[in-house]
Amino acid sequence: CLDEEGKVHKFDSSWRTEDCNDCSCSRGGIRCCTSYKTPVDYDEEKCESIFNKETCSYKVVEKDDHSKECPVHSWVG
C-alpha cells in the first residue's frame, strides 16, 4: 500500500500517522481512523479542550486556569 506521504506499507501492517490516525494496509487498500476521542459534552463557556499531539488525546481544562480539569460527560470517536 502507498500512503498519502508516499511511504510504502506491507499488507497486513498497521501504523499511526503524525496526525494521530491509526491506519492499516490490506489487499483492499488502506483504512484510517482517528486514534483519539473528542470531548463533546462539557461546559464550553467555562472550559476549553486542548489537543496534545504527542499523546494523541484531548484534555479539557478551565479557560482561566489550565491546571484545573473540567468534567466531560460525553466523548465521540
Short mmCIF file of N, CA and C in Angstrom, two decimals:
data_model
loop_
_atom_site.label_atom_id
_atom_site.label_comp_id
_atom_site.label_asym_id
_atom_site.label_seq_id
_atom_site.Cartn_x
_atom_site.Cartn_y
_atom_site.Cartn_z
N CYS A 1 0.85 -1.19 0.00
CA CYS A 1 0.00 0.00 0.00
C CYS A 1 0.89 1.24 0.00
N LEU A 2 0.46 2.25 -0.71
CA LEU A 2 1.16 3.52 -0.77
C LEU A 2 0.30 4.56 -0.05
N ASP A 3 0.85 5.16 1.03
CA ASP A 3 0.05 6.13 1.79
C ASP A 3 0.16 7.53 1.17
N GLU A 4 -0.53 8.50 1.81
CA GLU A 4 -0.58 9.87 1.29
C GLU A 4 0.80 10.54 1.25
N GLU A 5 1.71 10.09 2.11
CA GLU A 5 3.05 10.68 2.17
C GLU A 5 4.02 10.00 1.21
N GLY A 6 3.52 9.01 0.46
CA GLY A 6 4.37 8.30 -0.49
C GLY A 6 5.16 7.15 0.12
N LYS A 7 4.83 6.79 1.37
CA LYS A 7 5.51 5.67 2.03
C LYS A 7 4.80 4.37 1.68
N VAL A 8 5.61 3.32 1.49
CA VAL A 8 5.06 2.00 1.15
C VAL A 8 4.91 1.19 2.44
N HIS A 9 3.76 0.51 2.59
CA HIS A 9 3.48 -0.33 3.75
C HIS A 9 3.14 -1.74 3.27
N LYS A 10 3.60 -2.73 4.03
CA LYS A 10 3.32 -4.13 3.69
C LYS A 10 1.86 -4.46 3.98
N PHE A 11 1.33 -5.44 3.25
CA PHE A 11 -0.01 -5.93 3.53
C PHE A 11 -0.08 -6.43 4.97
N ASP A 12 -1.20 -6.26 5.61
CA ASP A 12 -1.46 -6.67 7.00
C ASP A 12 -0.59 -5.93 8.01
N SER A 13 -0.12 -4.72 7.66
CA SER A 13 0.62 -3.90 8.61
C SER A 13 -0.27 -2.78 9.12
N SER A 14 0.13 -2.16 10.23
CA SER A 14 -0.61 -1.03 10.78
C SER A 14 0.38 -0.01 11.32
N TRP A 15 -0.05 1.25 11.40
CA TRP A 15 0.81 2.32 11.87
C TRP A 15 -0.04 3.51 12.31
N ARG A 16 0.60 4.45 13.02
CA ARG A 16 -0.06 5.68 13.45
C ARG A 16 0.60 6.84 12.72
N THR A 17 -0.23 7.72 12.15
CA THR A 17 0.30 8.86 11.41
C THR A 17 0.66 10.01 12.35
N GLU A 18 1.34 11.02 11.82
CA GLU A 18 1.68 12.20 12.61
C GLU A 18 0.44 12.96 13.04
N ASP A 19 -0.67 12.78 12.33
CA ASP A 19 -1.93 13.43 12.68
C ASP A 19 -2.80 12.59 13.61
N CYS A 20 -2.20 11.58 14.23
CA CYS A 20 -2.88 10.73 15.21
C CYS A 20 -4.00 9.88 14.61
N ASN A 21 -3.80 9.42 13.40
CA ASN A 21 -4.72 8.46 12.79
C ASN A 21 -4.09 7.08 12.83
N ASP A 22 -4.88 6.07 13.15
CA ASP A 22 -4.43 4.68 13.10
C ASP A 22 -4.81 4.12 11.74
N CYS A 23 -3.81 3.62 11.02
CA CYS A 23 -4.05 3.12 9.66
C CYS A 23 -3.62 1.66 9.56
N SER A 24 -4.22 0.97 8.61
CA SER A 24 -3.84 -0.42 8.32
C SER A 24 -3.90 -0.64 6.82
N CYS A 25 -3.08 -1.57 6.37
CA CYS A 25 -2.99 -1.89 4.95
C CYS A 25 -3.44 -3.33 4.73
N SER A 26 -4.33 -3.51 3.78
CA SER A 26 -4.75 -4.86 3.39
C SER A 26 -4.77 -4.90 1.87
N ARG A 27 -5.08 -6.04 1.31
CA ARG A 27 -5.14 -6.15 -0.15
C ARG A 27 -6.25 -5.26 -0.73
N GLY A 28 -7.20 -4.87 0.11
CA GLY A 28 -8.28 -3.99 -0.32
C GLY A 28 -7.91 -2.52 -0.28
N GLY A 29 -6.75 -2.18 0.30
CA GLY A 29 -6.30 -0.79 0.38
C GLY A 29 -5.97 -0.37 1.80
N ILE A 30 -5.87 0.92 1.98
CA ILE A 30 -5.54 1.50 3.29
C ILE A 30 -6.81 2.00 3.95
N ARG A 31 -6.92 1.75 5.24
CA ARG A 31 -8.03 2.28 6.03
C ARG A 31 -7.45 3.02 7.22
N CYS A 32 -7.97 4.21 7.49
CA CYS A 32 -7.50 5.02 8.61
C CYS A 32 -8.69 5.54 9.41
N CYS A 33 -8.48 5.70 10.70
CA CYS A 33 -9.47 6.33 11.57
C CYS A 33 -8.73 7.05 12.68
N THR A 34 -9.41 7.98 13.34
CA THR A 34 -8.77 8.71 14.41
C THR A 34 -8.45 7.78 15.57
N SER A 35 -7.34 8.04 16.24
CA SER A 35 -6.93 7.21 17.36
C SER A 35 -7.38 7.80 18.70
N TYR A 36 -8.11 8.89 18.65
CA TYR A 36 -8.47 9.61 19.87
C TYR A 36 -9.98 9.86 19.94
N LYS A 37 -10.42 10.18 21.15
CA LYS A 37 -11.81 10.56 21.38
C LYS A 37 -11.87 12.08 21.51
N THR A 38 -12.97 12.67 21.07
CA THR A 38 -13.15 14.11 21.13
C THR A 38 -14.22 14.45 22.17
N PRO A 39 -13.92 15.37 23.09
CA PRO A 39 -14.92 15.74 24.10
C PRO A 39 -16.03 16.56 23.45
N VAL A 40 -17.29 16.24 23.80
CA VAL A 40 -18.42 16.96 23.20
C VAL A 40 -19.42 17.49 24.22
N ASP A 41 -19.40 16.99 25.43
CA ASP A 41 -20.39 17.42 26.43
C ASP A 41 -19.66 17.92 27.67
N TYR A 42 -19.34 19.21 27.65
CA TYR A 42 -18.71 19.85 28.80
C TYR A 42 -19.08 21.33 28.78
N ASP A 43 -18.79 22.05 29.84
CA ASP A 43 -19.14 23.47 29.96
C ASP A 43 -18.22 24.30 29.06
N GLU A 44 -18.70 24.61 27.85
CA GLU A 44 -17.87 25.30 26.87
C GLU A 44 -17.68 26.79 27.19
N GLU A 45 -18.50 27.35 28.06
CA GLU A 45 -18.31 28.74 28.46
C GLU A 45 -17.15 28.86 29.45
N LYS A 46 -17.05 27.90 30.33
CA LYS A 46 -16.02 27.94 31.38
C LYS A 46 -14.75 27.19 30.97
N CYS A 47 -14.88 26.21 30.08
CA CYS A 47 -13.77 25.30 29.79
C CYS A 47 -13.43 25.26 28.30
N GLU A 48 -12.25 24.76 28.00
CA GLU A 48 -11.82 24.57 26.62
C GLU A 48 -11.08 23.25 26.49
N SER A 49 -11.14 22.66 25.29
CA SER A 49 -10.43 21.41 25.05
C SER A 49 -9.11 21.73 24.35
N ILE A 50 -8.07 21.05 24.77
CA ILE A 50 -6.73 21.24 24.21
C ILE A 50 -6.23 19.89 23.73
N PHE A 51 -5.79 19.83 22.46
CA PHE A 51 -5.30 18.58 21.89
C PHE A 51 -3.80 18.48 22.07
N ASN A 52 -3.34 17.34 22.60
CA ASN A 52 -1.92 17.07 22.77
C ASN A 52 -1.49 16.11 21.66
N LYS A 53 -0.73 16.61 20.70
CA LYS A 53 -0.34 15.81 19.54
C LYS A 53 0.65 14.69 19.92
N GLU A 54 1.39 14.88 21.03
CA GLU A 54 2.35 13.86 21.46
C GLU A 54 1.64 12.63 22.03
N THR A 55 0.54 12.85 22.75
CA THR A 55 -0.19 11.72 23.35
C THR A 55 -1.44 11.36 22.55
N CYS A 56 -1.75 12.15 21.52
CA CYS A 56 -2.95 11.94 20.70
C CYS A 56 -4.21 11.90 21.57
N SER A 57 -4.33 12.90 22.43
CA SER A 57 -5.50 12.94 23.30
C SER A 57 -5.88 14.38 23.64
N TYR A 58 -7.16 14.56 24.01
CA TYR A 58 -7.66 15.86 24.43
C TYR A 58 -7.66 15.95 25.94
N LYS A 59 -7.48 17.16 26.42
CA LYS A 59 -7.62 17.47 27.84
C LYS A 59 -8.58 18.65 27.90
N VAL A 60 -9.53 18.61 28.81
CA VAL A 60 -10.49 19.71 28.96
C VAL A 60 -10.19 20.41 30.27
N VAL A 61 -9.87 21.70 30.15
CA VAL A 61 -9.43 22.49 31.30
C VAL A 61 -10.19 23.80 31.36
N GLU A 62 -10.13 24.45 32.53
CA GLU A 62 -10.76 25.76 32.68
C GLU A 62 -9.99 26.77 31.83
N LYS A 63 -10.73 27.65 31.17
CA LYS A 63 -10.09 28.66 30.31
C LYS A 63 -9.15 29.56 31.09
N ASP A 64 -9.54 29.91 32.33
CA ASP A 64 -8.76 30.83 33.14
C ASP A 64 -7.64 30.16 33.93
N ASP A 65 -7.69 28.83 34.04
CA ASP A 65 -6.68 28.11 34.83
C ASP A 65 -6.49 26.72 34.23
N HIS A 66 -5.51 26.58 33.38
CA HIS A 66 -5.28 25.30 32.68
C HIS A 66 -4.84 24.17 33.61
N SER A 67 -4.56 24.48 34.88
CA SER A 67 -4.18 23.42 35.81
C SER A 67 -5.42 22.70 36.36
N LYS A 68 -6.61 23.24 36.12
CA LYS A 68 -7.86 22.66 36.62
C LYS A 68 -8.61 21.98 35.48
N GLU A 69 -8.80 20.67 35.61
CA GLU A 69 -9.53 19.93 34.60
C GLU A 69 -11.03 20.09 34.82
N CYS A 70 -11.77 20.00 33.72
CA CYS A 70 -13.23 20.09 33.75
C CYS A 70 -13.85 18.72 33.51
N PRO A 71 -14.99 18.46 34.11
CA PRO A 71 -15.67 17.19 33.84
C PRO A 71 -16.21 17.13 32.41
N VAL A 72 -16.06 15.99 31.78
CA VAL A 72 -16.59 15.77 30.43
C VAL A 72 -17.63 14.66 30.55
N HIS A 73 -18.82 14.91 30.06
CA HIS A 73 -19.92 13.95 30.20
C HIS A 73 -20.07 13.04 29.00
N SER A 74 -19.47 13.42 27.86
CA SER A 74 -19.59 12.58 26.66
C SER A 74 -18.42 12.81 25.72
N TRP A 75 -17.95 11.72 25.11
CA TRP A 75 -16.85 11.76 24.14
C TRP A 75 -17.31 11.05 22.87
N VAL A 76 -16.76 11.43 21.71
CA VAL A 76 -17.03 10.73 20.46
C VAL A 76 -15.70 10.37 19.81
N GLY A 77 -15.74 9.32 19.02
CA GLY A 77 -14.53 8.94 18.29
C GLY A 77 -14.27 7.48 18.31
#
